[in-house]
Coordinates of C-alpha atoms in Angstrom, one line a residue:
Chain I
E1 CA 117.1 57.0 28.9
A2 CA 114.3 59.7 29.8
G3 CA 115.7 62.7 31.7
V4 CA 115.1 64.5 35.1
T5 CA 111.7 65.8 34.3
Q6 CA 110.4 69.0 36.0
F7 CA 107.4 71.0 35.1
P8 CA 106.1 73.4 35.5
S9 CA 108.8 75.1 33.4
H10 CA 107.9 78.6 34.4
S11 CA 105.4 79.6 37.5
V12 CA 104.1 83.1 37.9
I13 CA 102.3 83.5 41.0
E14 CA 101.3 86.2 43.4
K15 CA 102.8 86.0 47.2
G16 CA 99.9 85.1 49.4
Q17 CA 99.5 82.0 46.5
T18 CA 100.5 78.3 46.8
V19 CA 102.6 77.0 44.4
T20 CA 103.6 73.1 43.7
L21 CA 106.6 71.8 41.8
R22 CA 107.4 68.6 40.6
C23 CA 110.1 66.1 39.4
D24 CA 110.0 63.0 38.2
P25 CA 113.4 60.9 38.7
I26 CA 115.0 58.9 36.0
S27 CA 114.0 55.8 36.7
G28 CA 115.8 53.5 39.5
H29 CA 117.4 56.5 40.5
D30 CA 116.9 56.3 44.8
N31 CA 118.4 60.0 44.9
L32 CA 116.8 62.6 44.4
Y33 CA 117.7 66.2 45.7
W34 CA 116.6 69.5 45.6
Y35 CA 117.9 72.5 44.5
R36 CA 117.7 76.1 44.4
R37 CA 118.9 79.2 42.5
V38 CA 118.2 82.9 43.2
M39 CA 119.2 85.7 40.4
G40 CA 123.0 85.6 40.0
K41 CA 123.5 83.7 43.3
E42 CA 125.0 80.5 43.8
I43 CA 122.6 77.0 43.2
K44 CA 121.4 76.2 46.9
F45 CA 120.9 73.0 48.3
L46 CA 117.3 72.3 49.1
L47 CA 117.3 68.8 50.8
H48 CA 117.9 65.1 49.0
F49 CA 115.6 61.9 50.0
V50 CA 116.7 58.8 49.6
K51 CA 113.8 56.8 47.5
E52 CA 110.7 58.2 49.8
S53 CA 112.7 59.0 53.1
K54 CA 114.4 62.6 53.8
Q55 CA 117.9 62.1 54.1
D56 CA 119.1 66.3 54.5
E57 CA 116.9 68.7 54.5
S58 CA 118.9 71.2 56.0
G59 CA 118.7 73.3 53.3
M60 CA 115.0 74.3 53.1
P61 CA 114.2 77.8 54.1
N62 CA 111.6 78.1 56.4
N63 CA 108.3 75.9 57.0
R64 CA 107.2 76.8 54.2
F65 CA 108.5 74.8 52.1
L66 CA 107.0 72.0 52.2
A67 CA 108.6 68.8 50.1
E68 CA 107.2 65.1 49.3
R69 CA 108.2 61.5 47.3
T70 CA 104.9 59.3 46.8
G71 CA 106.3 55.4 47.1
G72 CA 110.0 56.9 46.4
T73 CA 109.2 58.1 42.6
Y74 CA 108.4 61.4 41.6
S75 CA 108.3 64.3 44.0
T76 CA 106.6 67.5 44.8
L77 CA 107.9 70.6 46.2
K78 CA 105.2 73.2 47.5
V79 CA 105.3 76.5 48.5
Q80 CA 102.3 77.8 50.7
P81 CA 101.9 81.1 51.2
A82 CA 104.9 81.9 48.2
E83 CA 106.7 85.8 49.1
L84 CA 108.6 87.7 46.8
E85 CA 112.0 86.9 48.0
D86 CA 110.8 82.6 47.0
S87 CA 111.5 83.5 43.8
G88 CA 114.0 82.1 41.9
V89 CA 115.0 79.1 39.7
Y90 CA 113.7 75.3 41.0
F91 CA 116.3 72.3 39.7
C92 CA 115.4 69.0 40.6
A93 CA 117.8 66.7 40.2
S94 CA 119.0 62.6 40.6
S95 CA 121.3 59.8 41.1
R96 CA 121.9 56.3 41.5
P97 CA 121.5 54.3 44.5
G98 CA 125.0 54.9 46.6
G99 CA 126.5 56.7 43.5
Y100 CA 127.6 59.9 42.7
G101 CA 126.8 61.4 39.0
Y102 CA 123.7 64.2 39.8
T103 CA 121.6 64.6 36.6
F104 CA 119.9 67.7 37.1
G105 CA 116.2 68.2 35.5
S106 CA 116.0 71.6 33.9
G107 CA 114.4 73.5 36.6
T108 CA 111.6 75.6 37.4
R109 CA 111.3 79.3 37.1
L110 CA 109.3 80.6 40.5
T111 CA 108.5 83.9 40.2
V112 CA 106.3 85.9 42.7
V113 CA 104.5 88.9 42.0
Chain F
Q1 CA 129.1 82.3 54.2
Q2 CA 129.6 80.6 50.7
Q3 CA 131.9 77.6 51.0
V4 CA 132.6 78.1 47.3
K5 CA 133.7 81.2 46.0
Q6 CA 133.7 81.7 42.4
S7 CA 135.0 84.8 39.9
P8 CA 134.6 86.3 37.9
Q9 CA 131.1 86.6 37.5
S10 CA 131.6 87.0 33.5
L11 CA 134.0 87.2 31.4
I12 CA 134.1 87.6 27.7
V13 CA 136.7 86.3 26.2
Q14 CA 137.6 86.1 21.7
K15 CA 136.9 82.4 20.1
G16 CA 140.6 80.5 20.4
G17 CA 141.8 82.5 23.9
I18 CA 141.7 81.1 27.1
P19 CA 139.4 81.3 29.7
I20 CA 140.5 80.6 32.3
I21 CA 137.5 80.5 35.9
N22 CA 138.8 80.4 39.5
C23 CA 137.7 78.9 42.5
A24 CA 138.2 78.5 46.4
Y25 CA 137.2 76.4 48.7
E26 CA 136.7 76.8 53.1
N27 CA 135.7 73.4 54.3
T28 CA 139.0 70.8 54.2
A29 CA 135.8 68.1 54.0
F30 CA 135.4 68.3 50.7
D31 CA 137.1 65.9 48.3
Y32 CA 135.3 65.8 45.0
F33 CA 135.5 69.6 42.5
P34 CA 133.3 68.8 39.7
W35 CA 132.3 71.7 36.9
Y36 CA 129.2 72.1 35.6
Q37 CA 128.0 73.7 32.4
Q38 CA 124.5 75.4 31.8
F39 CA 123.3 76.5 28.2
P40 CA 120.3 78.9 28.9
G41 CA 116.4 76.9 29.6
K42 CA 118.5 73.3 30.6
G43 CA 119.9 72.5 34.2
P44 CA 123.2 72.4 35.2
A45 CA 125.5 69.6 33.2
L46 CA 128.7 67.7 34.8
L47 CA 131.3 69.0 32.5
I48 CA 134.3 67.6 34.4
A49 CA 135.8 66.6 37.9
I50 CA 139.1 66.1 40.0
R51 CA 139.8 64.9 43.1
P52 CA 142.4 66.6 44.8
D53 CA 145.1 63.1 44.7
V54 CA 146.1 65.1 41.5
S55 CA 147.0 68.5 40.3
E56 CA 145.6 68.5 37.0
K57 CA 142.7 67.1 34.8
K58 CA 142.4 67.5 31.5
E59 CA 139.3 66.2 29.5
G60 CA 139.4 67.5 25.9
R61 CA 140.0 71.3 25.7
F62 CA 138.8 71.8 29.4
T63 CA 141.3 71.3 31.7
I64 CA 141.3 72.0 36.3
S65 CA 143.9 73.0 37.6
F66 CA 144.2 71.7 41.1
N67 CA 146.2 73.9 44.3
K68 CA 145.4 71.4 47.2
S69 CA 147.6 73.6 49.9
A70 CA 146.3 77.2 49.1
K71 CA 142.4 75.2 48.4
Q72 CA 142.2 76.6 45.1
F73 CA 141.2 75.2 41.4
S74 CA 140.7 76.7 37.9
L75 CA 139.1 75.8 34.8
H76 CA 140.9 76.5 31.6
I77 CA 139.2 76.3 28.6
M78 CA 141.7 75.7 25.8
D79 CA 140.7 77.1 22.3
S80 CA 137.2 77.9 23.4
Q81 CA 135.1 78.6 20.8
P82 CA 132.0 80.5 20.8
G83 CA 129.7 77.2 21.3
D84 CA 130.8 77.3 24.9
S85 CA 129.3 80.3 25.8
A86 CA 127.4 80.0 28.7
T87 CA 127.8 79.3 32.9
Y88 CA 129.8 77.7 34.5
F89 CA 129.7 76.5 38.0
C90 CA 132.4 75.1 40.5
A91 CA 130.8 72.9 42.9
A92 CA 132.7 70.5 45.9
T93 CA 131.2 67.9 48.0
V94 CA 132.3 65.1 49.8
Y95 CA 132.3 62.2 47.2
S96 CA 131.3 58.8 49.3
S97 CA 128.5 60.5 50.6
A98 CA 126.2 61.0 47.6
S99 CA 125.7 63.7 50.2
K100 CA 124.5 67.6 48.9
I101 CA 127.2 70.1 46.3
I102 CA 128.1 72.9 47.3
F103 CA 128.3 75.7 44.3
G104 CA 129.7 78.1 43.5
S105 CA 127.8 81.9 42.3
G106 CA 128.4 80.9 38.4
T107 CA 130.9 82.4 35.9
R108 CA 128.9 83.7 32.9
L109 CA 131.2 82.9 30.0
S110 CA 130.0 84.7 26.5
I111 CA 133.0 83.4 24.0
R112 CA 132.6 86.2 20.8
P113 CA 133.6 85.0 17.1

């Protein structure tokens, strides 16, 4: 079983630019989650998809962040325009329908300069 | 407001020692307490988890102790090895709803040979 794939693994962009992160969950995993870890702090929840629907987006910081999940498969997280405080590691995770047991991807390290 | 508090932030132990990482939570609705292990460049991976109806759970060299009345739980690593060097996160969630996980801030553990 292939794991959760995220890319790019690293991204360095200038303040004000746009960046799009992608996550490919494990096949058959209806639940897809985005989390973020800012340097040295806890890993914080951003949002949860069930198939293509947003189940919970209470953790999204502001309207500069837009998440989509096309056809209930892969997901993208766009930051537009990026700010310095958006720097951190963005993790994606997926799990089976109705289930627990997250599998995390390796993350995308975003640096905004 | 941090719902799961974790300490210490970093820990150095000699090989064979028993590192202990402590966590406390606030929300009594939480009923599933996983620990994640993260190696550099990788995503968090589920290590061991406990439900509040038991006070202790062991899996190999890893043990969780749980105190429901105090709303505290801890991870002990017996006979620690250099390969256990990683960042450890405690977490809490409501198991039945596949809902978001609330993470602690992480403990960077280093086991010296």
